[in-house]
């Protein structure tokens, strides 16, 4: 390898990341590395920069849908999937639960708000806890809307039992920002409560997240 080639190689984003750490790379360089952005005759970092601009910034890129990512030249389905997975891993690492007790609607809301506030579609999660109300897992069970489809009671109970839960709470977001529970939210909550009683699980509460606010359905 020539001296010039070695210099170029050592200045490549992947080389600088390994040598100096991820903080030494620009947003576009990190996106290019994760997504594998490439196009004939185009610089991958320049393409990644264009992608960030098209999405409206890094925060918007982090919540972009696959179809929005693949509209950009140079990124395919696989690259979009890698990018979404990277942002999701980062979010999970930041929101990773420690030993926490979830014994009230307020505790559930505090726990799930950072997760659901990022969502642009309505998403339902189950907060699984042990017999002492200690958090075991947060499990997503559906994306869409309770107004358009019934709350998946079977999937909710299965998520709790699969993770050896003894108690659980529910939470979903209203992308409109209004946390007031709908009639469907209330009816679905009653159905879940009855099903939980039938199998010996303790249903803690169901909260609705709307922007920076929340409300208990129960």
Short mmCIF file of C-alpha atoms in Angstrom, two decimals:
data_model
loop_
_atom_site.label_atom_id
_atom_site.label_comp_id
_atom_site.label_asym_id
_atom_site.label_seq_id
_atom_site.Cartn_x
_atom_site.Cartn_y
_atom_site.Cartn_z
CA UNK A 1 0.00 0.00 0.00
CA UNK A 2 1.37 3.43 -0.93
CA UNK A 3 1.92 6.21 1.59
CA UNK A 4 -1.05 8.10 0.12
CA UNK A 5 -3.30 5.00 0.39
CA UNK A 6 -2.29 4.46 4.01
CA UNK A 7 -3.06 8.10 4.80
CA UNK A 8 -6.49 7.81 3.19
CA UNK A 9 -7.19 4.57 5.03
CA UNK A 10 -6.21 5.99 8.42
CA UNK A 11 -8.50 8.96 7.78
CA UNK A 12 -11.51 6.78 6.89
CA UNK A 13 -14.43 7.03 9.36
CA UNK A 14 -14.12 3.43 10.54
CA UNK A 15 -10.39 3.83 11.18
CA UNK A 16 -10.85 7.09 13.09
CA UNK A 17 -13.67 5.59 15.13
CA UNK A 18 -11.44 2.71 16.25
CA UNK A 19 -8.49 5.01 16.87
CA UNK A 20 -10.18 8.05 18.44
CA UNK A 21 -13.63 6.85 19.46
CA UNK A 22 -17.10 7.62 18.04
CA UNK A 23 -17.02 11.18 19.33
CA UNK A 24 -14.44 12.03 16.67
CA UNK A 25 -16.94 11.35 13.86
CA UNK A 26 -19.60 13.65 12.47
CA UNK A 27 -23.29 12.69 12.43
CA UNK A 28 -23.07 11.98 8.71
CA UNK A 29 -20.03 9.74 9.14
CA UNK A 30 -21.77 7.71 11.85
CA UNK A 31 -24.91 7.34 9.72
CA UNK A 32 -22.83 6.28 6.72
CA UNK A 33 -21.05 3.61 8.77
CA UNK A 34 -24.27 2.18 10.23
CA UNK A 35 -26.47 2.30 7.16
CA UNK A 36 -23.82 1.38 4.60
CA UNK A 37 -24.94 4.24 2.38
CA UNK A 38 -23.52 3.92 -1.10
CA UNK A 39 -24.25 5.02 -4.67
CA UNK A 40 -22.30 4.84 -7.89
CA UNK A 41 -19.79 7.66 -8.00
CA UNK A 42 -21.11 9.36 -4.85
CA UNK A 43 -19.35 9.93 -1.53
CA UNK A 44 -21.03 7.88 1.20
CA UNK A 45 -20.63 10.58 3.87
CA UNK A 46 -22.12 13.22 1.54
CA UNK A 47 -25.09 10.92 0.90
CA UNK A 48 -25.56 10.37 4.62
CA UNK A 49 -25.49 14.13 5.16
CA UNK A 50 -28.20 14.54 2.51
CA UNK A 51 -30.29 11.86 4.24
CA UNK A 52 -30.08 13.71 7.57
CA UNK A 53 -31.12 16.97 5.89
CA UNK A 54 -34.00 15.30 4.00
CA UNK A 55 -35.36 13.89 7.26
CA UNK A 56 -35.12 17.27 9.00
CA UNK A 57 -32.21 16.57 11.33
CA UNK A 58 -30.82 13.75 13.44
CA UNK A 59 -33.80 13.61 15.83
CA UNK A 60 -36.23 13.21 12.92
CA UNK A 61 -33.94 10.61 11.35
CA UNK A 62 -34.10 8.60 14.58
CA UNK A 63 -37.90 8.25 14.30
CA UNK A 64 -38.17 7.99 10.51
CA UNK A 65 -40.19 5.17 8.99
CA UNK A 66 -38.45 2.68 6.65
CA UNK A 67 -40.27 4.08 3.61
CA UNK A 68 -38.99 7.56 4.45
CA UNK A 69 -35.40 6.35 4.68
CA UNK A 70 -35.46 4.39 1.45
CA UNK A 71 -36.70 7.38 -0.53
CA UNK A 72 -33.17 8.75 -0.25
CA UNK A 73 -30.68 7.81 -2.95
CA UNK A 74 -28.09 5.36 -1.74
CA UNK A 75 -30.00 3.63 1.08
CA UNK A 76 -31.89 0.38 0.60
CA UNK A 77 -34.08 -1.78 2.80
CA UNK A 78 -31.09 -3.41 4.53
CA UNK A 79 -29.47 -0.05 5.25
CA UNK A 80 -32.72 1.37 6.58
CA UNK A 81 -33.16 -1.67 8.84
CA UNK A 82 -29.61 -1.27 10.20
CA UNK A 83 -30.18 2.40 10.93
CA UNK A 84 -33.51 1.80 12.69
CA UNK A 85 -31.94 -1.02 14.70
CA UNK A 86 -29.04 1.20 15.77
CA UNK A 87 -31.35 3.97 17.01
CA UNK A 88 -33.51 1.41 18.82
CA UNK A 89 -30.49 -0.14 20.56
CA UNK A 90 -29.32 3.31 21.64
CA UNK A 91 -32.77 4.09 23.03
CA UNK A 92 -32.96 0.78 24.88
CA UNK A 93 -29.51 1.30 26.37
CA UNK A 94 -30.48 4.77 27.57
CA UNK A 95 -33.82 3.58 28.94
CA UNK A 96 -32.56 0.24 30.30
CA UNK A 97 -34.43 -0.40 33.53
CA UNK A 98 -32.65 -0.96 36.79
CA UNK A 99 -34.31 -2.58 39.79
CA UNK A 100 -37.43 -0.44 39.89
CA UNK A 101 -40.76 -0.83 41.59
CA UNK A 102 -43.84 -0.14 39.46
CA UNK A 103 -46.73 -0.05 41.89
CA UNK A 104 -48.74 2.93 40.64
CA UNK A 105 -49.90 4.72 37.53
CA UNK A 106 -47.30 7.44 38.18
CA UNK A 107 -44.49 4.88 38.34
CA UNK A 108 -45.65 3.29 35.08
CA UNK A 109 -45.90 6.69 33.36
CA UNK A 110 -42.45 7.74 34.54
CA UNK A 111 -40.99 4.51 33.23
CA UNK A 112 -42.60 4.41 29.78
CA UNK A 113 -42.80 8.11 28.89
CA UNK A 114 -39.23 8.27 27.50
CA UNK A 115 -40.01 5.22 25.35
CA UNK A 116 -43.43 6.22 24.02
CA UNK A 117 -42.81 9.93 23.53
CA UNK A 118 -40.59 9.05 20.55
CA UNK A 119 -43.36 7.14 18.79
CA UNK A 120 -45.20 8.71 15.85
CA UNK A 121 -47.75 5.89 15.73
CA UNK A 122 -49.85 4.68 18.62
CA UNK A 123 -47.97 1.90 20.43
CA UNK A 124 -49.04 -0.36 23.29
CA UNK A 125 -46.52 -1.75 25.76
CA UNK A 126 -46.84 -4.13 28.70
CA UNK A 127 -44.87 -3.35 31.86
CA UNK A 128 -44.16 -6.77 33.39
CA UNK A 129 -43.42 -7.00 37.13
CA UNK A 130 -42.81 -9.75 39.68
CA UNK A 131 -44.88 -10.49 42.79
CA UNK A 132 -43.20 -7.58 44.62
CA UNK A 133 -43.95 -5.17 41.73
CA UNK A 134 -40.29 -5.10 40.67
CA UNK A 135 -39.85 -4.40 36.98
CA UNK A 136 -38.94 -7.40 34.84
CA UNK A 137 -39.46 -6.22 31.28
CA UNK A 138 -41.17 -3.70 29.03
CA UNK A 139 -42.72 -5.59 26.12
CA UNK A 140 -44.25 -3.91 23.02
CA UNK A 141 -47.36 -5.82 21.93
CA UNK A 142 -49.00 -3.75 19.19
CA UNK A 143 -48.67 -0.70 16.99
CA UNK A 144 -51.64 1.02 15.45
CA UNK A 145 -54.50 2.29 17.52
CA UNK A 146 -57.00 1.06 20.06
CA UNK A 147 -59.69 3.05 18.27
CA UNK A 148 -59.22 1.03 15.09
CA UNK A 149 -58.63 -2.44 16.53
CA UNK A 150 -59.35 -4.24 19.81
CA UNK A 151 -56.65 -4.29 22.44
CA UNK A 152 -54.90 -7.69 22.04
CA UNK A 153 -55.81 -9.20 25.42
CA UNK A 154 -54.34 -12.61 24.59
CA UNK A 155 -51.00 -11.10 23.54
CA UNK A 156 -50.89 -8.95 26.68
CA UNK A 157 -51.36 -11.92 29.01
CA UNK A 158 -48.95 -14.03 26.98
CA UNK A 159 -46.26 -11.35 27.31
CA UNK A 160 -46.66 -11.31 31.10
CA UNK A 161 -46.64 -15.09 31.50
CA UNK A 162 -43.76 -15.55 29.03
CA UNK A 163 -41.56 -13.37 31.22
CA UNK A 164 -42.68 -14.99 34.50
CA UNK A 165 -44.62 -11.92 35.56
CA UNK A 166 -47.08 -11.83 38.42
CA UNK A 167 -48.26 -8.27 37.94
CA UNK A 168 -48.37 -5.90 34.99
CA UNK A 169 -49.36 -2.49 33.76
CA UNK A 170 -50.28 -1.20 30.33
CA UNK A 171 -49.31 2.00 28.58
CA UNK A 172 -49.91 3.48 25.17
CA UNK A 173 -49.35 6.84 23.57
CA UNK A 174 -51.66 9.27 21.80
CA UNK A 175 -49.53 10.83 19.03
CA UNK A 176 -51.96 13.78 18.98
CA UNK A 177 -50.53 14.83 22.36
CA UNK A 178 -53.89 14.55 24.14
CA UNK A 179 -53.60 12.04 27.03
CA UNK A 180 -57.35 11.86 27.75
CA UNK A 181 -58.42 8.18 27.52
CA UNK A 182 -61.01 7.38 24.88
CA UNK A 183 -64.11 5.25 25.37
CA UNK A 184 -62.30 2.40 23.58
CA UNK A 185 -59.36 2.79 25.97
CA UNK A 186 -61.68 2.40 28.95
CA UNK A 187 -63.56 -0.57 27.52
CA UNK A 188 -60.31 -2.34 26.59
CA UNK A 189 -58.95 -1.74 30.09
CA UNK A 190 -61.99 -3.37 31.68
CA UNK A 191 -61.58 -6.39 29.39
CA UNK A 192 -57.91 -6.77 30.32
CA UNK A 193 -58.72 -6.50 34.03
CA UNK A 194 -61.27 -9.31 33.79
CA UNK A 195 -58.87 -11.53 31.84
CA UNK A 196 -56.06 -10.88 34.35
CA UNK A 197 -58.31 -11.86 37.26
CA UNK A 198 -59.24 -15.07 35.47
CA UNK A 199 -55.63 -16.23 35.23
CA UNK A 200 -54.45 -14.93 38.61
CA UNK A 201 -52.42 -11.91 37.45
CA UNK A 202 -52.51 -8.52 39.14
CA UNK A 203 -53.39 -5.69 36.75
CA UNK A 204 -51.78 -2.53 38.11
CA UNK A 205 -53.03 0.21 35.81
CA UNK A 206 -53.26 1.45 32.24
CA UNK A 207 -51.84 4.86 31.41
CA UNK A 208 -52.08 7.01 28.31
CA UNK A 209 -49.08 9.16 27.37
CA UNK A 210 -49.76 12.34 25.41
CA UNK A 211 -46.75 14.58 24.88
CA UNK A 212 -45.34 15.39 28.30
CA UNK A 213 -48.59 14.51 30.11
CA UNK A 214 -50.28 11.28 31.08
CA UNK A 215 -53.58 10.01 32.43
CA UNK A 216 -54.67 6.80 34.16
CA UNK A 217 -57.41 4.94 32.31
CA UNK A 218 -58.59 3.20 35.45
#
